[in-house]
PDB file of C-alpha atoms and ligand atoms in Angstrom:
ATOM      1  CA  MET A   1     108.324  97.730  95.024  1.00  0.00           C
ATOM      2  CA  THR A   2     111.858  99.105  95.520  1.00  0.00           C
ATOM      3  CA  LYS A   3     112.693 102.771  95.998  1.00  0.00           C
ATOM      4  CA  GLU A   4     114.327 102.808  92.528  1.00  0.00           C
ATOM      5  CA  LYS A   5     111.157 101.451  90.879  1.00  0.00           C
ATOM      6  CA  LEU A   6     109.003 103.956  92.745  1.00  0.00           C
ATOM      7  CA  LEU A   7     111.236 106.817  91.602  1.00  0.00           C
ATOM      8  CA  ALA A   8     111.074 105.580  88.000  1.00  0.00           C
ATOM      9  CA  GLU A   9     107.275 105.391  88.266  1.00  0.00           C
ATOM     10  CA  ILE A  10     106.762 108.880  89.653  1.00  0.00           C
ATOM     11  CA  ARG A  11     109.154 110.261  87.001  1.00  0.00           C
ATOM     12  CA  MET A  12     107.024 108.562  84.358  1.00  0.00           C
ATOM     13  CA  MET A  13     103.913 110.083  85.943  1.00  0.00           C
ATOM     14  CA  GLY A  14     105.344 113.567  85.321  1.00  0.00           C
ATOM     15  CA  ILE A  15     107.547 114.549  88.262  1.00  0.00           C
ATOM     16  CA  LYS A  16     110.491 116.401  86.716  1.00  0.00           C
ATOM     17  CA  ASP A  17     111.770 118.634  89.517  1.00  0.00           C
ATOM     18  CA  LYS A  18     115.229 117.239  90.401  1.00  0.00           C
ATOM     19  CA  LYS A  19     115.151 118.643  93.951  1.00  0.00           C
ATOM     20  CA  VAL A  20     111.862 116.867  94.608  1.00  0.00           C
ATOM     21  CA  LEU A  21     113.060 113.529  93.189  1.00  0.00           C
ATOM     22  CA  GLU A  22     116.249 113.827  95.232  1.00  0.00           C
ATOM     23  CA  ALA A  23     114.291 114.594  98.399  1.00  0.00           C
ATOM     24  CA  ILE A  24     112.034 111.544  97.846  1.00  0.00           C
ATOM     25  CA  GLU A  25     115.145 109.435  97.304  1.00  0.00           C
ATOM     26  CA  LYS A  26     116.765 110.676 100.523  1.00  0.00           C
ATOM     27  CA  THR A  27     113.710 110.346 102.793  1.00  0.00           C
ATOM     28  CA  PRO A  28     113.188 106.823 104.175  1.00  0.00           C
ATOM     29  CA  ARG A  29     109.400 106.310 103.903  1.00  0.00           C
ATOM     30  CA  GLU A  30     109.747 103.060 105.892  1.00  0.00           C
ATOM     31  CA  LYS A  31     110.554 105.207 108.957  1.00  0.00           C
ATOM     32  CA  PHE A  32     107.235 107.087 108.730  1.00  0.00           C
ATOM     33  CA  ILE A  33     104.841 104.111 108.595  1.00  0.00           C
ATOM     34  CA  ARG A  34     103.829 101.292 110.932  1.00  0.00           C
ATOM     35  CA  LYS A  35     106.384  98.478 111.268  1.00  0.00           C
ATOM     36  CA  THR A  36     103.832  95.928 110.026  1.00  0.00           C
ATOM     37  CA  ASP A  37     103.684  97.723 106.649  1.00  0.00           C
ATOM     38  CA  ASP A  38     107.459  97.717 106.212  1.00  0.00           C
ATOM     39  CA  SER A  39     107.403  95.660 103.006  1.00  0.00           C
ATOM     40  CA  GLN A  40     105.014  98.188 101.425  1.00  0.00           C
ATOM     41  CA  ALA A  41     107.054 101.307 102.209  1.00  0.00           C
ATOM     42  CA  TYR A  42     107.791 102.049  98.533  1.00  0.00           C
ATOM     43  CA  GLY A  43     104.433 101.118  97.064  1.00  0.00           C
ATOM     44  CA  ASN A  44     102.945 104.051  95.183  1.00  0.00           C
ATOM     45  CA  TYR A  45      99.817 104.209  97.338  1.00  0.00           C
ATOM     46  CA  PRO A  46      98.696 105.660 100.688  1.00  0.00           C
ATOM     47  CA  LEU A  47      99.083 103.509 103.833  1.00  0.00           C
ATOM     48  CA  PRO A  48      97.173 103.615 107.136  1.00  0.00           C
ATOM     49  CA  ILE A  49      98.963 105.319 110.063  1.00  0.00           C
ATOM     50  CA  GLY A  50      96.155 104.739 112.594  1.00  0.00           C
ATOM     51  CA  TYR A  51      93.312 106.982 113.834  1.00  0.00           C
ATOM     52  CA  ASP A  52      91.624 106.624 110.396  1.00  0.00           C
ATOM     53  CA  GLN A  53      94.413 108.635 108.772  1.00  0.00           C
ATOM     54  CA  THR A  54      96.891 107.833 106.010  1.00  0.00           C
ATOM     55  CA  ILE A  55     100.361 108.757 104.860  1.00  0.00           C
ATOM     56  CA  SER A  56      99.794 110.113 101.331  1.00  0.00           C
ATOM     57  CA  GLN A  57     100.709 108.313  98.109  1.00  0.00           C
ATOM     58  CA  PRO A  58     104.363 109.086  97.209  1.00  0.00           C
ATOM     59  CA  TYR A  59     103.293 110.456  93.812  1.00  0.00           C
ATOM     60  CA  THR A  60     100.882 112.884  95.501  1.00  0.00           C
ATOM     61  CA  VAL A  61     103.620 114.047  97.904  1.00  0.00           C
ATOM     62  CA  ALA A  62     106.045 114.613  95.001  1.00  0.00           C
ATOM     63  CA  TYR A  63     103.379 116.290  92.857  1.00  0.00           C
ATOM     64  CA  MET A  64     102.271 118.698  95.590  1.00  0.00           C
ATOM     65  CA  ILE A  65     105.817 119.721  96.491  1.00  0.00           C
ATOM     66  CA  GLN A  66     106.679 120.220  92.817  1.00  0.00           C
ATOM     67  CA  GLU A  67     103.538 122.289  92.162  1.00  0.00           C
ATOM     68  CA  LEU A  68     104.144 124.291  95.356  1.00  0.00           C
ATOM     69  CA  ARG A  69     107.381 125.458  93.678  1.00  0.00           C
ATOM     70  CA  LEU A  70     109.211 124.894  96.913  1.00  0.00           C
ATOM     71  CA  LYS A  71     112.707 126.400  97.103  1.00  0.00           C
ATOM     72  CA  LYS A  72     115.708 126.548  99.419  1.00  0.00           C
ATOM     73  CA  ALA A  73     115.298 128.684 102.565  1.00  0.00           C
ATOM     74  CA  HIS A  74     111.491 128.840 102.347  1.00  0.00           C
ATOM     75  CA  LYS A  75     109.371 129.053 105.501  1.00  0.00           C
ATOM     76  CA  VAL A  76     106.485 126.635 105.044  1.00  0.00           C
ATOM     77  CA  LEU A  77     103.235 125.956 106.903  1.00  0.00           C
ATOM     78  CA  GLU A  78     101.790 122.444 106.528  1.00  0.00           C
ATOM     79  CA  ILE A  79      98.250 121.578 107.600  1.00  0.00           C
ATOM     80  CA  GLY A  80      97.895 117.861 108.420  1.00  0.00           C
ATOM     81  CA  GLY A  81     101.202 116.585 109.816  1.00  0.00           C
ATOM     82  CA  GLY A  82     100.131 112.921 109.899  1.00  0.00           C
ATOM     83  CA  SER A  83     103.266 110.771 109.901  1.00  0.00           C
ATOM     84  CA  GLY A  84     105.640 113.676 109.293  1.00  0.00           C
ATOM     85  CA  TYR A  85     106.722 112.212 105.937  1.00  0.00           C
ATOM     86  CA  ASN A  86     105.588 115.077 103.708  1.00  0.00           C
ATOM     87  CA  ALA A  87     107.240 117.537 106.121  1.00  0.00           C
ATOM     88  CA  ALA A  88     110.458 115.484 106.020  1.00  0.00           C
ATOM     89  CA  VAL A  89     110.531 115.505 102.200  1.00  0.00           C
ATOM     90  CA  MET A  90     109.921 119.282 102.206  1.00  0.00           C
ATOM     91  CA  SER A  91     112.608 119.854 104.857  1.00  0.00           C
ATOM     92  CA  ASN A  92     115.087 118.303 102.463  1.00  0.00           C
ATOM     93  CA  VAL A  93     114.123 120.760  99.716  1.00  0.00           C
ATOM     94  CA  VAL A  94     114.182 123.919 101.873  1.00  0.00           C
ATOM     95  CA  GLY A  95     117.485 122.941 103.500  1.00  0.00           C
ATOM     96  CA  LYS A  96     119.002 124.199 106.753  1.00  0.00           C
ATOM     97  CA  GLU A  97     118.085 127.835 106.079  1.00  0.00           C
ATOM     98  CA  GLY A  98     114.449 126.831 105.617  1.00  0.00           C
ATOM     99  CA  LYS A  99     111.798 125.948 108.171  1.00  0.00           C
ATOM    100  CA  ILE A 100     108.680 123.765 108.221  1.00  0.00           C
ATOM    101  CA  ILE A 101     105.840 124.261 110.690  1.00  0.00           C
ATOM    102  CA  SER A 102     103.395 121.379 110.583  1.00  0.00           C
ATOM    103  CA  ILE A 103     100.013 121.439 112.345  1.00  0.00           C
ATOM    104  CA  GLU A 104      98.285 118.198 113.337  1.00  0.00           C
ATOM    105  CA  ARG A 105      95.051 117.869 115.351  1.00  0.00           C
ATOM    106  CA  ILE A 106      95.346 114.257 116.642  1.00  0.00           C
ATOM    107  CA  PRO A 107      97.674 114.200 119.693  1.00  0.00           C
ATOM    108  CA  GLU A 108      98.914 110.639 119.039  1.00  0.00           C
ATOM    109  CA  LEU A 109      99.883 111.580 115.481  1.00  0.00           C
ATOM    110  CA  VAL A 110     101.640 114.723 116.738  1.00  0.00           C
ATOM    111  CA  GLU A 111     103.768 112.377 118.866  1.00  0.00           C
ATOM    112  CA  PHE A 112     104.205 109.881 115.996  1.00  0.00           C
ATOM    113  CA  ALA A 113     105.381 112.614 113.601  1.00  0.00           C
ATOM    114  CA  ARG A 114     107.709 114.183 116.201  1.00  0.00           C
ATOM    115  CA  LYS A 115     109.265 110.803 117.006  1.00  0.00           C
ATOM    116  CA  ASN A 116     109.771 109.913 113.313  1.00  0.00           C
ATOM    117  CA  ILE A 117     111.351 113.312 112.608  1.00  0.00           C
ATOM    118  CA  ARG A 118     113.593 113.218 115.689  1.00  0.00           C
ATOM    119  CA  LYS A 119     114.855 109.717 114.842  1.00  0.00           C
ATOM    120  CA  GLU A 120     115.893 110.961 111.408  1.00  0.00           C
ATOM    121  CA  GLY A 121     117.847 113.793 113.022  1.00  0.00           C
ATOM    122  CA  ILE A 122     115.837 116.455 111.173  1.00  0.00           C
ATOM    123  CA  GLU A 123     116.102 119.841 112.896  1.00  0.00           C
ATOM    124  CA  ASN A 124     114.118 122.267 110.745  1.00  0.00           C
ATOM    125  CA  ILE A 125     110.581 120.907 111.362  1.00  0.00           C
ATOM    126  CA  TRP A 126     108.285 121.961 114.209  1.00  0.00           C
ATOM    127  CA  VAL A 127     105.159 119.834 114.715  1.00  0.00           C
ATOM    128  CA  VAL A 128     102.431 121.792 116.488  1.00  0.00           C
ATOM    129  CA  LYS A 129      99.179 120.361 117.904  1.00  0.00           C
ATOM    130  CA  GLY A 130      96.127 122.314 116.842  1.00  0.00           C
ATOM    131  CA  ASP A 131      93.440 123.118 114.313  1.00  0.00           C
ATOM    132  CA  GLY A 132      95.339 123.962 111.155  1.00  0.00           C
ATOM    133  CA  SER A 133      92.354 125.664 109.531  1.00  0.00           C
ATOM    134  CA  LYS A 134      93.273 128.638 111.736  1.00  0.00           C
ATOM    135  CA  GLY A 135      96.867 128.535 110.512  1.00  0.00           C
ATOM    136  CA  TYR A 136      99.682 129.398 112.888  1.00  0.00           C
ATOM    137  CA  LYS A 137      99.873 133.148 113.195  1.00  0.00           C
ATOM    138  CA  LYS A 138     102.851 133.244 115.533  1.00  0.00           C
ATOM    139  CA  GLN A 139     105.279 132.207 112.815  1.00  0.00           C
ATOM    140  CA  SER A 140     103.551 133.958 109.881  1.00  0.00           C
ATOM    141  CA  LEU A 141     104.000 135.158 107.173  1.00  0.00           C
ATOM    142  CA  TYR A 142     104.834 132.039 105.123  1.00  0.00           C
ATOM    143  CA  ASP A 143     106.473 131.641 101.714  1.00  0.00           C
ATOM    144  CA  ARG A 144     104.424 128.517 101.113  1.00  0.00           C
ATOM    145  CA  ILE A 145     101.344 126.872 102.671  1.00  0.00           C
ATOM    146  CA  ILE A 146     100.397 123.267 101.917  1.00  0.00           C
ATOM    147  CA  VAL A 147      97.161 121.616 103.047  1.00  0.00           C
ATOM    148  CA  THR A 148      97.344 117.802 103.039  1.00  0.00           C
ATOM    149  CA  ALA A 149      93.701 117.150 104.026  1.00  0.00           C
ATOM    150  CA  ALA A 150      90.572 117.712 101.938  1.00  0.00           C
ATOM    151  CA  CYS A 151      88.895 121.030 102.744  1.00  0.00           C
ATOM    152  CA  PRO A 152      85.438 122.348 101.765  1.00  0.00           C
ATOM    153  CA  LYS A 153      87.045 125.705 100.950  1.00  0.00           C
ATOM    154  CA  ILE A 154      90.401 127.333 101.525  1.00  0.00           C
ATOM    155  CA  PRO A 155      90.411 128.783 105.079  1.00  0.00           C
ATOM    156  CA  GLU A 156      90.698 132.603 105.082  1.00  0.00           C
ATOM    157  CA  ALA A 157      93.230 132.493 107.944  1.00  0.00           C
ATOM    158  CA  LEU A 158      95.636 130.622 105.675  1.00  0.00           C
ATOM    159  CA  LYS A 159      95.295 133.201 102.909  1.00  0.00           C
ATOM    160  CA  ASP A 160      96.029 135.964 105.445  1.00  0.00           C
ATOM    161  CA  GLN A 161      99.187 134.218 106.653  1.00  0.00           C
ATOM    162  CA  LEU A 162     100.732 133.943 103.172  1.00  0.00           C
ATOM    163  CA  LYS A 163     103.491 136.339 102.070  1.00  0.00           C
ATOM    164  CA  GLN A 164     103.050 138.575  99.037  1.00  0.00           C
ATOM    165  CA  GLY A 165     104.234 136.432  96.113  1.00  0.00           C
ATOM    166  CA  GLY A 166     103.667 133.296  98.194  1.00  0.00           C
ATOM    167  CA  ILE A 167     101.908 130.119  97.027  1.00  0.00           C
ATOM    168  CA  LEU A 168      99.247 128.015  98.757  1.00  0.00           C
ATOM    169  CA  LEU A 169      98.264 124.530  97.598  1.00  0.00           C
ATOM    170  CA  ALA A 170      95.149 122.730  98.852  1.00  0.00           C
ATOM    171  CA  PRO A 171      92.837 119.878  97.792  1.00  0.00           C
ATOM    172  CA  VAL A 172      89.346 121.413  97.789  1.00  0.00           C
ATOM    173  CA  ASN A 173      86.207 119.228  97.752  1.00  0.00           C
ATOM    174  CA  ALA A 174      84.654 118.869  94.314  1.00  0.00           C
ATOM    175  CA  GLY A 175      82.281 116.036  93.459  1.00  0.00           C
ATOM    176  CA  PHE A 176      83.544 112.679  94.819  1.00  0.00           C
ATOM    177  CA  GLY A 177      87.132 113.798  95.258  1.00  0.00           C
ATOM    178  CA  GLN A 178      89.093 117.008  95.501  1.00  0.00           C
ATOM    179  CA  GLU A 179      90.387 119.514  93.022  1.00  0.00           C
ATOM    180  CA  MET A 180      93.980 120.586  93.671  1.00  0.00           C
ATOM    181  CA  ILE A 181      93.892 124.375  93.906  1.00  0.00           C
ATOM    182  CA  ARG A 182      96.954 126.612  93.693  1.00  0.00           C
ATOM    183  CA  LEU A 183      96.646 130.174  94.955  1.00  0.00           C
ATOM    184  CA  LYS A 184      99.265 132.822  94.379  1.00  0.00           C
ATOM    185  CA  LYS A 185      99.109 136.000  96.462  1.00  0.00           C
ATOM    186  CA  THR A 186      99.825 139.007  94.264  1.00  0.00           C
ATOM    187  CA  ASN A 187      99.645 142.744  94.944  1.00  0.00           C
ATOM    188  CA  HIS A 188      96.204 142.784  93.298  1.00  0.00           C
ATOM    189  CA  GLY A 189      94.704 139.790  95.128  1.00  0.00           C
ATOM    190  CA  PHE A 190      94.810 136.013  94.590  1.00  0.00           C
ATOM    191  CA  GLU A 191      95.426 134.184  91.328  1.00  0.00           C
ATOM    192  CA  GLU A 192      93.731 130.788  91.357  1.00  0.00           C
ATOM    193  CA  GLU A 193      94.564 127.745  89.239  1.00  0.00           C
ATOM    194  CA  SER A 194      93.002 124.318  89.167  1.00  0.00           C
ATOM    195  CA  LEU A 195      95.518 121.470  88.753  1.00  0.00           C
ATOM    196  CA  GLY A 196      93.440 118.269  88.673  1.00  0.00           C
ATOM    197  CA  GLN A 197      91.577 115.663  90.744  1.00  0.00           C
ATOM    198  CA  PHE A 198      92.891 113.906  93.882  1.00  0.00           C
ATOM    199  CA  ARG A 199      91.521 112.070  96.931  1.00  0.00           C
ATOM    200  CA  PHE A 200      92.408 113.008 100.527  1.00  0.00           C
ATOM    201  CA  VAL A 201      91.164 112.305 104.055  1.00  0.00           C
ATOM    202  CA  PRO A 202      89.064 115.262 105.295  1.00  0.00           C
ATOM    203  CA  LEU A 203      90.197 118.357 107.159  1.00  0.00           C
ATOM    204  CA  VAL A 204      88.305 118.313 110.458  1.00  0.00           C
ATOM    205  CA  THR A 205      87.559 121.696 111.989  1.00  0.00           C
ATOM    206  CA  GLU A 206      86.502 122.338 115.567  1.00  0.00           C
ATOM    207  CA  ASP A 207      83.663 124.768 114.909  1.00  0.00           C
TER     208      ASP A 207
HETATM  209  N1  SAH B 301     100.983 114.915 105.404  1.00  0.00           N
HETATM  210  C1  SAH B 301     100.717 113.668 106.086  1.00  0.00           C
HETATM  211  C2  SAH B 301      99.440 112.986 105.648  1.00  0.00           C
HETATM  212  C3  SAH B 301      98.257 113.785 105.944  1.00  0.00           C
HETATM  213  S1  SAH B 301      96.758 112.897 106.266  1.00  0.00           S
HETATM  214  C4  SAH B 301     101.864 112.694 105.927  1.00  0.00           C
HETATM  215  O1  SAH B 301     102.837 112.998 105.224  1.00  0.00           O
HETATM  216  O2  SAH B 301     101.816 111.613 106.538  1.00  0.00           O
HETATM  217  C5  SAH B 301      95.829 114.288 106.841  1.00  0.00           C
HETATM  218  C6  SAH B 301      96.142 114.669 108.275  1.00  0.00           C
HETATM  219  O3  SAH B 301      95.437 115.881 108.531  1.00  0.00           O
HETATM  220  C7  SAH B 301      95.661 113.670 109.314  1.00  0.00           C
HETATM  221  O4  SAH B 301      96.735 113.296 110.138  1.00  0.00           O
HETATM  222  C8  SAH B 301      94.589 114.448 110.096  1.00  0.00           C
HETATM  223  O5  SAH B 301      94.551 114.125 111.473  1.00  0.00           O
HETATM  224  C9  SAH B 301      95.039 115.875 109.888  1.00  0.00           C
HETATM  225  N2  SAH B 301      94.009 116.905 110.049  1.00  0.00           N
HETATM  226  C10 SAH B 301      92.708 116.874 109.659  1.00  0.00           C
HETATM  227  N3  SAH B 301      92.101 118.038 109.964  1.00  0.00           N
HETATM  228  C11 SAH B 301      93.028 118.832 110.563  1.00  0.00           C
HETATM  229  C12 SAH B 301      93.014 120.145 111.102  1.00  0.00           C
HETATM  230  N4  SAH B 301      91.899 120.893 111.093  1.00  0.00           N
HETATM  231  N5  SAH B 301      94.151 120.636 111.635  1.00  0.00           N
HETATM  232  C13 SAH B 301      95.291 119.904 111.663  1.00  0.00           C
HETATM  233  N6  SAH B 301      95.377 118.637 111.176  1.00  0.00           N
HETATM  234  C14 SAH B 301      94.251 118.112 110.631  1.00  0.00           C
END
């Protein structure tokens, strides 16, 4: 599939946010996958990136960023850096005044993501090695938090590190797949919405 066909497909599937479509168009997915999968870079499906992990389906990436209501200049925490692709698409939306901190637990993928990001000349993403279920307090609070691995429940640390008025999006285990949950932090607690079913690789915690 070509990039143009992929964009047409995700538009048809309901992605309307122009900034998101533009960011998908500008981010070369072929630079965030293994060379052997080059011909499949614009297929609308996940691809293996090694270590039993995958780069998410382009539609899922677009959908999550759209539903996160990501805007220019936002400071974002991502859990599950993987290939760095989702972070790269988000970095395009937040622009130079924005910042993405992406946590990844597998050292080889931390290196893979860093290398992919560096080669693209992207300067507003920091990939950090660690257990993302604890968040990354040093840089908190965040305007947006996005979890790109399936979690049994939303980690409390992440809720604590969200700004007032901020939004957190996470796929939470439900039945055979995950339910996409959107939390908004308000001055009277969290508002929770359920957005639909997805499938993700699991969030692995150390304790
Ligand atoms: N966003 C990625 C795809 C994520 S796949 C991309 O665009 O390519 C999910 C990733 O979450 C995997 O790389 C996995 O190693 C990582 N992961 C799982 N549990 C984690 C944890 N507790 N902390 C940080 N990363 C974790």
